[in-house]
XYZ file of N, CA and C in Angstrom:
483
model
N -36.422 30.577 -22.798
C -37.689 29.810 -23.232
C -37.884 28.893 -22.018
N -39.213 28.620 -21.349
C -39.517 27.856 -20.361
C -40.337 26.643 -21.047
N -39.648 25.296 -21.242
C -40.599 24.575 -22.121
C -41.596 23.614 -20.964
N -42.522 23.177 -21.624
C -43.734 22.335 -20.805
C -43.037 21.328 -20.316
N -41.563 20.794 -20.405
C -41.254 19.550 -19.798
C -40.326 20.142 -18.418
N -40.355 21.315 -18.421
C -39.724 21.938 -17.059
C -38.118 22.290 -17.463
N -37.602 22.319 -18.845
C -36.527 22.746 -18.866
C -36.534 24.080 -19.618
N -35.203 24.563 -19.292
C -34.891 26.092 -20.019
C -34.106 26.259 -21.322
N -34.160 26.772 -22.512
C -33.249 26.985 -23.338
C -33.307 28.537 -23.795
N -31.796 28.997 -23.830
C -31.586 30.278 -23.954
C -30.738 30.421 -25.459
N -30.443 31.603 -25.808
C -30.058 31.917 -26.940
C -29.610 33.306 -26.915
N -28.569 33.905 -27.545
C -28.150 35.191 -27.879
C -26.664 35.658 -27.470
N -26.557 36.699 -26.651
C -25.510 37.227 -26.093
C -25.379 36.443 -24.869
N -23.990 36.323 -24.730
C -23.430 35.333 -23.414
C -22.401 35.648 -23.013
N -22.115 37.037 -22.733
C -20.633 37.516 -22.533
C -20.290 37.199 -21.241
N -21.360 37.069 -20.523
C -21.287 36.932 -18.580
C -21.865 35.346 -18.278
N -22.030 34.508 -19.349
C -22.702 33.065 -18.993
C -24.224 33.355 -18.956
N -25.028 34.171 -19.323
C -26.176 34.495 -18.742
C -27.058 33.600 -19.434
N -26.507 32.691 -20.664
C -27.447 31.880 -21.302
C -27.379 30.364 -20.386
N -26.373 30.471 -19.554
C -26.713 29.127 -18.170
C -26.055 27.853 -18.998
N -25.305 27.848 -20.154
C -24.576 26.813 -20.934
C -23.337 26.351 -20.460
N -22.533 27.079 -19.656
C -21.299 26.627 -19.337
C -20.342 27.352 -19.786
N -20.845 28.409 -20.837
C -19.486 29.070 -21.795
C -20.036 30.272 -21.781
N -19.112 31.324 -22.379
C -19.512 32.623 -22.735
C -19.543 32.968 -24.253
N -20.029 31.596 -24.909
C -20.081 31.760 -26.247
C -21.470 32.328 -26.731
N -21.420 33.340 -27.463
C -22.641 33.790 -28.302
C -23.641 32.953 -28.844
N -24.863 32.531 -28.888
C -25.406 31.399 -29.728
C -26.406 31.582 -30.169
N -26.829 31.624 -31.607
C -28.095 31.882 -32.299
C -28.905 30.840 -32.458
N -28.834 29.626 -31.895
C -29.787 28.391 -31.799
C -29.945 28.272 -30.373
N -31.056 27.627 -29.935
C -31.568 27.687 -28.699
C -30.381 26.479 -28.080
N -30.387 26.560 -26.779
C -29.493 26.055 -25.923
C -29.833 25.659 -24.940
N -29.662 24.293 -24.206
C -30.195 23.918 -22.713
C -29.725 24.397 -21.693
N -30.244 24.946 -20.670
C -29.536 25.543 -19.484
C -29.136 24.126 -18.793
N -27.545 24.450 -18.192
C -27.139 23.221 -17.400
C -27.879 22.937 -16.442
N -28.308 21.852 -16.009
C -28.544 21.165 -14.429
C -30.011 21.586 -14.126
N -30.982 22.293 -15.131
C -32.251 22.431 -14.974
C -33.137 21.551 -15.864
N -32.999 20.175 -15.697
C -33.362 19.049 -16.137
C -35.136 18.989 -16.415
N -35.725 19.364 -15.190
C -37.062 19.174 -15.249
C -38.127 19.867 -14.330
N -37.558 20.628 -13.780
C -37.956 21.286 -12.466
C -38.507 22.981 -12.603
N -38.219 23.509 -13.526
C -38.382 24.963 -13.600
C -39.763 25.335 -13.847
N -40.411 26.207 -13.004
C -41.666 26.792 -13.274
C -41.711 28.317 -13.978
N -40.569 28.799 -13.766
C -40.506 30.196 -14.136
C -38.998 30.556 -14.596
N -38.783 31.758 -15.366
C -37.682 31.995 -15.530
C -37.824 33.714 -16.058
N -36.791 34.280 -15.660
C -36.869 35.753 -15.607
C -35.473 36.123 -15.996
N -35.497 37.278 -16.771
C -33.919 37.489 -17.375
C -33.630 39.078 -17.348
N -32.706 39.643 -17.083
C -32.490 41.057 -17.163
C -31.033 41.460 -18.001
N -31.226 42.826 -18.466
C -29.840 43.104 -19.136
C -29.449 44.409 -18.249
N -28.307 44.426 -17.616
C -27.374 45.737 -17.230
C -27.716 46.850 -18.401
N -27.919 47.882 -17.403
C -28.118 49.401 -18.118
C -26.585 49.470 -18.919
N -25.633 49.222 -18.581
C -24.137 49.402 -19.534
C -23.477 48.008 -19.316
N -23.604 46.841 -18.400
C -23.018 45.793 -18.830
C -23.949 44.859 -18.336
N -23.538 43.757 -18.540
C -24.273 42.335 -17.813
C -25.177 41.717 -18.266
N -26.028 41.026 -17.712
C -27.085 40.630 -17.910
C -27.083 39.067 -17.184
N -28.201 38.945 -16.518
C -28.439 37.345 -15.409
C -29.414 37.107 -15.939
N -29.620 35.443 -15.470
C -30.669 35.197 -15.494
C -31.157 34.178 -14.446
N -32.592 34.188 -13.993
C -33.085 33.452 -12.824
C -34.115 32.318 -12.964
N -33.928 31.153 -12.366
C -35.461 30.408 -12.601
C -35.549 29.947 -11.489
N -37.153 29.977 -10.830
C -37.907 29.276 -10.090
C -38.093 27.674 -10.252
N -37.796 27.082 -9.517
C -38.030 25.709 -9.274
C -39.208 25.128 -8.671
N -39.618 23.749 -9.297
C -40.618 23.382 -8.709
C -41.178 23.383 -7.075
N -40.084 23.234 -6.441
C -39.859 22.799 -4.924
C -39.975 24.264 -4.503
N -39.562 25.204 -5.311
C -39.548 26.613 -4.507
C -38.278 27.380 -4.364
N -37.173 26.388 -4.844
C -35.740 27.135 -4.993
C -35.862 28.130 -6.006
N -34.805 29.138 -5.814
C -33.913 29.837 -6.931
C -32.830 29.591 -7.329
N -32.421 29.660 -8.539
C -31.188 29.576 -9.176
C -30.919 30.897 -10.044
N -29.751 31.333 -10.146
C -29.118 32.246 -11.060
C -28.044 32.267 -11.551
N -27.478 32.801 -12.713
C -26.621 33.035 -13.216
C -25.921 34.083 -14.161
N -25.146 34.358 -14.429
C -24.794 35.227 -15.352
C -23.706 36.130 -14.793
N -24.019 37.435 -14.980
C -23.569 38.686 -14.277
C -23.523 38.831 -13.205
N -22.580 39.384 -12.571
C -22.819 39.165 -10.678
C -22.288 40.465 -9.895
N -21.811 41.287 -10.965
C -21.093 42.585 -10.356
C -21.547 43.075 -8.778
N -22.871 43.082 -8.684
C -23.390 43.823 -7.522
C -23.967 42.484 -6.755
N -23.995 41.340 -6.816
C -24.445 39.929 -6.002
C -25.692 39.869 -6.479
N -26.298 40.142 -7.934
C -27.614 39.875 -8.428
C -27.892 38.404 -8.573
N -26.789 37.624 -8.317
C -27.203 36.198 -8.396
C -27.589 35.743 -7.003
N -27.337 36.482 -6.112
C -27.565 35.982 -4.522
C -26.826 35.024 -3.838
N -25.751 34.735 -4.419
C -24.891 33.573 -3.827
C -23.986 33.745 -3.180
N -23.912 35.141 -2.471
C -23.002 35.780 -1.514
C -21.444 36.281 -2.149
N -21.277 36.174 -3.296
C -20.010 36.540 -3.850
C -20.580 37.694 -5.249
N -19.332 38.169 -5.842
C -19.696 38.861 -6.852
C -18.796 38.314 -8.209
N -18.956 37.092 -8.030
C -18.400 36.001 -9.125
C -19.501 36.006 -10.310
N -19.132 36.264 -11.612
C -19.991 35.719 -12.788
C -20.074 34.103 -12.458
N -21.380 33.555 -12.896
C -21.449 32.028 -12.813
C -22.015 31.727 -14.328
N -21.480 30.611 -15.352
C -21.742 30.119 -16.178
C -22.708 29.380 -16.186
N -23.514 28.937 -15.214
C -24.379 27.813 -15.344
C -25.198 27.978 -13.853
N -26.414 27.439 -13.499
C -27.087 27.933 -12.760
C -26.428 27.625 -11.278
N -26.744 28.717 -10.277
C -26.276 28.537 -9.138
C -27.142 28.832 -7.883
N -27.158 28.242 -6.957
C -28.577 28.312 -6.123
C -28.255 29.402 -5.418
N -29.523 30.229 -5.098
C -29.484 31.274 -4.254
C -29.337 31.110 -2.938
N -28.292 31.970 -2.009
C -28.646 31.359 -0.581
C -29.739 31.690 0.135
N -30.192 30.784 1.033
C -31.181 30.824 1.589
C -32.662 30.551 0.978
N -32.757 30.381 -0.161
C -33.907 30.109 -0.846
C -33.650 28.703 -1.495
N -33.713 27.725 -0.993
C -33.809 26.388 -1.399
C -35.169 26.056 -1.650
N -36.389 26.524 -0.958
C -37.465 26.221 -0.959
C -38.250 27.302 -0.606
N -39.474 27.243 -0.921
C -40.413 28.132 -0.483
C -40.740 29.639 -1.292
N -40.100 29.834 -2.404
C -40.127 31.134 -3.230
C -41.347 30.571 -4.289
N -42.139 31.680 -4.649
C -43.317 31.330 -5.552
C -43.558 32.237 -6.410
N -42.117 33.198 -6.463
C -42.348 33.976 -7.894
C -40.711 34.845 -7.915
N -40.278 35.150 -8.985
C -38.986 35.707 -8.760
C -39.040 36.866 -10.032
N -38.139 37.601 -9.747
C -38.314 39.013 -10.749
C -36.482 39.381 -10.748
N -36.332 39.693 -12.305
C -34.811 40.334 -12.280
C -35.093 41.657 -12.993
N -34.192 42.618 -11.981
C -34.012 43.780 -12.646
C -32.520 44.075 -13.204
N -32.328 45.023 -13.738
C -30.871 45.345 -14.208
C -29.807 44.685 -13.521
N -29.623 45.045 -12.195
C -28.296 44.391 -11.575
C -29.094 44.014 -9.940
N -30.457 43.728 -10.045
C -30.881 42.965 -8.554
C -32.011 42.140 -8.976
N -32.113 41.434 -8.164
C -33.374 40.241 -8.160
C -34.138 40.215 -6.904
N -35.247 39.824 -7.212
C -36.177 39.683 -6.073
C -37.149 38.560 -5.969
N -37.516 38.004 -5.183
C -38.531 36.760 -4.959
C -39.398 37.085 -3.914
N -40.529 36.503 -4.059
C -41.955 36.142 -3.023
C -41.604 34.619 -2.406
N -41.816 34.937 -1.279
C -41.729 33.610 -0.601
C -43.129 33.165 -0.161
N -43.493 31.798 0.148
C -44.833 31.721 0.658
C -45.355 32.415 1.675
N -46.332 32.793 1.887
C -46.994 33.769 2.664
C -46.959 34.987 2.262
N -46.318 35.564 1.288
C -46.236 36.798 0.754
C -45.138 37.622 1.012
N -43.953 37.319 1.861
C -43.114 38.087 2.249
C -42.035 38.051 0.766
N -41.501 39.268 1.027
C -40.524 39.652 -0.202
C -39.101 39.837 0.266
N -38.214 39.188 -0.538
C -36.847 39.432 -0.347
C -35.959 39.824 -1.674
N -34.903 40.519 -1.626
C -34.085 40.962 -2.894
C -32.959 41.189 -2.618
N -32.011 41.229 -3.415
C -30.552 40.944 -3.473
C -29.925 41.668 -4.492
N -28.607 42.275 -4.901
C -27.834 42.753 -5.675
C -27.587 44.359 -5.486
N -27.633 44.851 -6.714
C -27.504 46.489 -6.575
C -28.535 47.162 -5.695
N -28.376 47.850 -4.797
C -29.411 48.839 -4.024
C -29.265 50.175 -4.310
N -28.777 50.707 -5.652
C -28.755 51.680 -5.890
C -30.389 52.540 -6.050
N -30.355 53.578 -5.286
C -31.316 54.218 -5.276
C -32.516 53.460 -4.194
N -31.976 52.623 -3.382
C -32.740 51.920 -2.578
C -33.714 50.570 -3.383
N -33.271 50.236 -4.303
C -33.935 48.978 -5.190
C -34.449 47.969 -4.580
N -33.624 47.307 -3.386
C -34.059 46.494 -2.432
C -34.855 46.880 -1.462
N -35.176 47.883 -1.055
C -36.046 48.377 -0.231
C -36.239 47.773 1.122
N -35.039 47.841 1.428
C -34.636 47.483 2.893
C -34.401 48.604 3.459
N -34.286 50.091 3.029
C -33.876 51.250 3.724
C -32.674 51.387 3.691
N -31.599 51.187 2.874
C -30.409 51.445 2.539
C -30.070 51.495 1.372
N -28.796 52.038 0.797
C -28.750 52.056 -0.690
C -27.077 51.242 -0.580
N -27.394 50.180 0.287
C -25.804 49.309 0.309
C -25.980 48.027 -0.528
N -25.368 47.589 -1.494
C -25.529 46.186 -2.211
C -25.979 45.151 -1.131
N -26.728 43.784 -1.442
C -26.615 43.199 -0.690
C -26.517 41.881 -1.685
N -25.375 40.876 -0.900
C -25.081 39.577 -2.066
C -25.981 38.280 -1.765
N -26.556 38.527 -0.758
C -27.678 37.262 -0.546
C -29.110 38.014 -0.009
N -30.416 37.507 -0.054
C -31.789 38.081 -0.131
C -31.608 38.465 1.059
N -32.253 39.643 1.095
C -32.561 40.592 2.349
C -33.903 41.287 2.284
N -34.729 40.744 3.642
C -36.088 41.190 3.413
C -36.599 42.741 3.387
N -37.434 42.648 2.567
C -38.081 44.180 2.046
C -38.792 44.636 3.225
N -38.723 45.769 3.724
C -39.399 46.471 4.675
C -40.734 46.706 4.456
N -41.614 46.072 5.477
C -42.848 46.677 4.969
C -43.594 45.383 4.246
N -42.950 44.413 3.684
C -43.817 43.373 3.140
C -43.175 41.956 3.576
N -43.882 41.811 4.841
C -43.281 40.558 5.233
C -44.525 39.424 5.161
N -45.809 39.742 4.260
C -46.636 38.989 3.948
C -47.507 39.429 2.815
N -48.303 38.846 2.114
C -49.376 39.465 1.582
C -49.033 39.756 0.190
N -47.811 39.396 -0.419
C -47.660 40.066 -1.891
C -47.745 39.002 -2.768
N -48.520 39.391 -4.211
C -49.042 38.687 -4.925
C -48.296 38.620 -5.996
N -47.608 39.530 -6.420
C -46.695 39.545 -7.541
C -45.573 40.377 -7.146
N -44.427 40.416 -8.351
C -43.297 41.185 -8.200
C -42.880 41.765 -9.405
N -42.342 42.789 -9.491
C -41.826 43.318 -10.847
C -40.628 43.949 -10.399
N -39.449 44.032 -11.082
C -38.147 44.778 -11.155
C -37.588 45.233 -12.481
N -37.060 46.481 -12.676
C -36.798 47.068 -13.641
C -35.247 47.870 -13.237
N -34.728 48.568 -14.170
C -33.678 48.915 -14.071
C -33.363 50.088 -12.849
N -34.417 50.588 -12.667
C -34.413 51.707 -11.539
C -35.709 51.655 -10.461
N -36.199 50.337 -10.011
C -37.403 50.326 -9.462
C -37.741 48.969 -9.475
N -38.687 48.741 -8.033
C -39.152 47.343 -7.759
C -40.497 47.403 -7.163
N -41.269 46.833 -7.450
C -43.049 46.877 -7.171
C -43.266 45.727 -6.741
N -43.907 45.774 -5.534
C -44.955 44.372 -4.974
C -46.165 44.683 -4.406
N -47.158 44.304 -5.098
C -48.610 44.634 -4.617
C -48.747 44.039 -3.377
N -49.316 44.376 -2.164
C -49.440 43.618 -1.102
C -50.887 43.154 -0.802
């Protein structure tokens, strides 16, 4: 839940740190996400088809931070290491205006409408013309400007231009 004061609270399954509270302990009560004290403007969550789950937040300055399962690089930090608390996405410390999490990938719209995606590239989910996973944000072919919204699922990604 994104609260009006810019903080985020999560609850439920937490095997991979997807609640962002620094643990892997499942919780029935809301728990604050570590390190996001007042600047979140959006939050998106994804559950992997078989395993996993990750969460990402868009911050007021346009930075994106992600946490949780990271087997395919869906956190965008250049690794495949699960994170128990928010971790900055490489190369997106400002300028993002929207973020969407799919099962094992994540995408962001940047100022001007360019789209970048990272994580699993099964069936070309990242839109870069390959099927190679990307551990950091990668430009989507054909959308260097004009995107106004983004949606990600388990098996596809869409952005109207």
